[in-house]
PDB file of C-alpha atoms in Angstrom:
ATOM      1  CA  MET A   1     102.326  79.688 120.224  1.00  0.00           C
ATOM      2  CA  ALA A   2     101.662  77.049 122.513  1.00  0.00           C
ATOM      3  CA  LEU A   3     101.057  77.847 126.298  1.00  0.00           C
ATOM      4  CA  PRO A   4     100.806  75.282 129.262  1.00  0.00           C
ATOM      5  CA  GLY A   5      97.544  73.756 129.490  1.00  0.00           C
ATOM      6  CA  GLY A   6      97.510  73.117 125.812  1.00  0.00           C
ATOM      7  CA  ARG A   7      96.412  77.269 125.450  1.00  0.00           C
ATOM      8  CA  HIS A   8      97.225  78.631 123.018  1.00  0.00           C
ATOM      9  CA  ILE A   9      98.152  82.706 121.619  1.00  0.00           C
ATOM     10  CA  ARG A  10      96.058  83.213 118.311  1.00  0.00           C
ATOM     11  CA  HIS A  11      96.785  86.849 118.032  1.00  0.00           C
ATOM     12  CA  ALA A  12      98.391  89.835 119.886  1.00  0.00           C
ATOM     13  CA  ALA A  13      98.936  93.293 118.767  1.00  0.00           C
ATOM     14  CA  LEU A  14     101.319  95.985 119.261  1.00  0.00           C
ATOM     15  CA  ARG A  15     100.824  99.825 119.017  1.00  0.00           C
ATOM     16  CA  TRP A  16     104.036 101.684 118.292  1.00  0.00           C
ATOM     17  CA  ARG A  17     104.111 105.100 117.366  1.00  0.00           C
ATOM     18  CA  GLY A  18      99.978 105.582 116.062  1.00  0.00           C
ATOM     19  CA  GLU A  19     100.832 102.252 113.889  1.00  0.00           C
ATOM     20  CA  LEU A  20      99.310  98.617 115.087  1.00  0.00           C
ATOM     21  CA  LEU A  21     101.703  95.746 114.528  1.00  0.00           C
ATOM     22  CA  TRP A  22      99.216  92.085 114.367  1.00  0.00           C
ATOM     23  CA  LEU A  23     100.963  89.080 114.734  1.00  0.00           C
ATOM     24  CA  ASN A  24      98.579  86.383 114.149  1.00  0.00           C
ATOM     25  CA  GLU A  25      99.051  82.585 114.064  1.00  0.00           C
ATOM     26  CA  LYS A  26      98.562  80.846 110.302  1.00  0.00           C
ATOM     27  CA  ALA A  27      95.558  79.683 109.863  1.00  0.00           C
ATOM     28  CA  GLY A  28      92.067  80.938 108.277  1.00  0.00           C
ATOM     29  CA  SER A  29      92.537  83.680 106.505  1.00  0.00           C
ATOM     30  CA  TYR A  30      96.104  83.761 107.464  1.00  0.00           C
ATOM     31  CA  ALA A  31      97.285  80.307 106.376  1.00  0.00           C
ATOM     32  CA  ALA A  32      98.174  82.074 102.804  1.00  0.00           C
ATOM     33  CA  MET A  33     100.271  84.568 103.881  1.00  0.00           C
ATOM     34  CA  GLY A  34     103.705  82.688 103.254  1.00  0.00           C
ATOM     35  CA  PRO A  35     105.985  80.918 105.586  1.00  0.00           C
ATOM     36  CA  THR A  36     107.006  84.832 107.061  1.00  0.00           C
ATOM     37  CA  SER A  37     104.605  87.327 107.136  1.00  0.00           C
ATOM     38  CA  VAL A  38     104.435  90.645 108.575  1.00  0.00           C
ATOM     39  CA  LEU A  39     101.236  92.150 109.024  1.00  0.00           C
ATOM     40  CA  LEU A  40     101.064  96.237 109.562  1.00  0.00           C
ATOM     41  CA  ASP A  41      97.412  98.640 109.870  1.00  0.00           C
ATOM     42  CA  LEU A  42      98.866 102.481 109.379  1.00  0.00           C
ATOM     43  CA  ALA A  43      96.874 104.854 111.289  1.00  0.00           C
ATOM     44  CA  THR A  44      94.986 106.704 108.207  1.00  0.00           C
ATOM     45  CA  ASP A  45      94.294 106.422 104.257  1.00  0.00           C
ATOM     46  CA  ASP A  46      97.189 108.918 103.882  1.00  0.00           C
ATOM     47  CA  ASP A  47      99.650 106.912 105.222  1.00  0.00           C
ATOM     48  CA  LEU A  48      98.121 103.802 103.148  1.00  0.00           C
ATOM     49  CA  ASP A  49      98.099 105.401 100.093  1.00  0.00           C
ATOM     50  CA  GLY A  50     101.521 106.542 100.467  1.00  0.00           C
ATOM     51  CA  ALA A  51     102.698 103.161 100.965  1.00  0.00           C
ATOM     52  CA  TRP A  52     101.065 101.923  98.381  1.00  0.00           C
ATOM     53  CA  ALA A  53     102.281 104.622  95.891  1.00  0.00           C
ATOM     54  CA  LYS A  54     105.983 104.023  97.504  1.00  0.00           C
ATOM     55  CA  ALA A  55     105.842 100.553  96.388  1.00  0.00           C
ATOM     56  CA  ARG A  56     104.936 101.041  93.002  1.00  0.00           C
ATOM     57  CA  ASP A  57     107.286 103.870  92.145  1.00  0.00           C
ATOM     58  CA  GLU A  58     110.056 101.194  93.978  1.00  0.00           C
ATOM     59  CA  GLU A  59     109.003  98.596  92.103  1.00  0.00           C
ATOM     60  CA  ALA A  60     108.747  96.730  95.071  1.00  0.00           C
ATOM     61  CA  ASP A  61     107.314  92.363  94.445  1.00  0.00           C
ATOM     62  CA  VAL A  62     103.985  92.596  95.094  1.00  0.00           C
ATOM     63  CA  ALA A  63     102.115  89.941  95.726  1.00  0.00           C
ATOM     64  CA  ALA A  64      98.445  91.462  95.717  1.00  0.00           C
ATOM     65  CA  PRO A  65      97.674  94.915  94.828  1.00  0.00           C
ATOM     66  CA  LEU A  66      96.061  97.603  97.075  1.00  0.00           C
ATOM     67  CA  ALA A  67      92.285  96.342  97.527  1.00  0.00           C
ATOM     68  CA  ILE A  68      89.276  96.189  99.541  1.00  0.00           C
ATOM     69  CA  ASN A  69      89.923  93.409 102.347  1.00  0.00           C
ATOM     70  CA  TRP A  70      88.430  90.060 101.790  1.00  0.00           C
ATOM     71  CA  ASP A  71      85.470  90.878 104.634  1.00  0.00           C
ATOM     72  CA  GLY A  72      85.129  94.323 103.551  1.00  0.00           C
ATOM     73  CA  THR A  73      85.977  96.598 106.744  1.00  0.00           C
ATOM     74  CA  SER A  74      89.373  97.682 105.515  1.00  0.00           C
ATOM     75  CA  ARG A  75      92.178  97.894 102.564  1.00  0.00           C
ATOM     76  CA  ASN A  76      95.562  96.389 102.213  1.00  0.00           C
ATOM     77  CA  PHE A  77      98.099  95.217 100.006  1.00  0.00           C
ATOM     78  CA  THR A  78     101.289  92.406 100.317  1.00  0.00           C
ATOM     79  CA  VAL A  79     104.520  92.884  98.948  1.00  0.00           C
ATOM     80  CA  ARG A  80     107.694  90.818  99.297  1.00  0.00           C
ATOM     81  CA  ASP A  81     110.848  91.731 100.551  1.00  0.00           C
ATOM     82  CA  PRO A  82     113.917  90.085  98.895  1.00  0.00           C
ATOM     83  CA  GLU A  83     114.377  87.404 101.629  1.00  0.00           C
ATOM     84  CA  GLY A  84     110.648  85.972 100.582  1.00  0.00           C
ATOM     85  CA  THR A  85     108.979  87.222 103.368  1.00  0.00           C
ATOM     86  CA  LEU A  86     105.478  88.978 103.034  1.00  0.00           C
ATOM     87  CA  TRP A  87     104.219  92.513 103.921  1.00  0.00           C
ATOM     88  CA  GLN A  88     100.939  93.211 104.603  1.00  0.00           C
ATOM     89  CA  VAL A  89     100.021  96.685 104.847  1.00  0.00           C
ATOM     90  CA  GLY A  90      96.422  97.382 105.381  1.00  0.00           C
ATOM     91  CA  GLY A  91      94.815 100.518 106.636  1.00  0.00           C
ATOM     92  CA  PRO A  92      91.591 102.115 108.172  1.00  0.00           C
ATOM     93  CA  THR A  93      88.339 100.645 108.083  1.00  0.00           C
ATOM     94  CA  VAL A  94      85.741 100.962 104.992  1.00  0.00           C
ATOM     95  CA  GLY A  95      82.548 102.460 105.871  1.00  0.00           C
TER      96      GLY A  95
END
């Protein structure tokens, strides 16, 4: 998002009910996320594992299965909703 003076907002985060919602510029590792995407960081491994189990049980359109993140710091998976929005769901830091 462009701001006066040529500055940009490249990252923002919202903590809500113990969870974290990230907003990132579509650049770098986020460039491949697609035209619309949402990143949701869950608070615990149990929350992440439960969300992954529910996505599989509900036969979600899985764009990327649960795995350790590209930089090795967390786990995440990505699903696509019926409107084409990608939802990347992540969990606690690995290690």
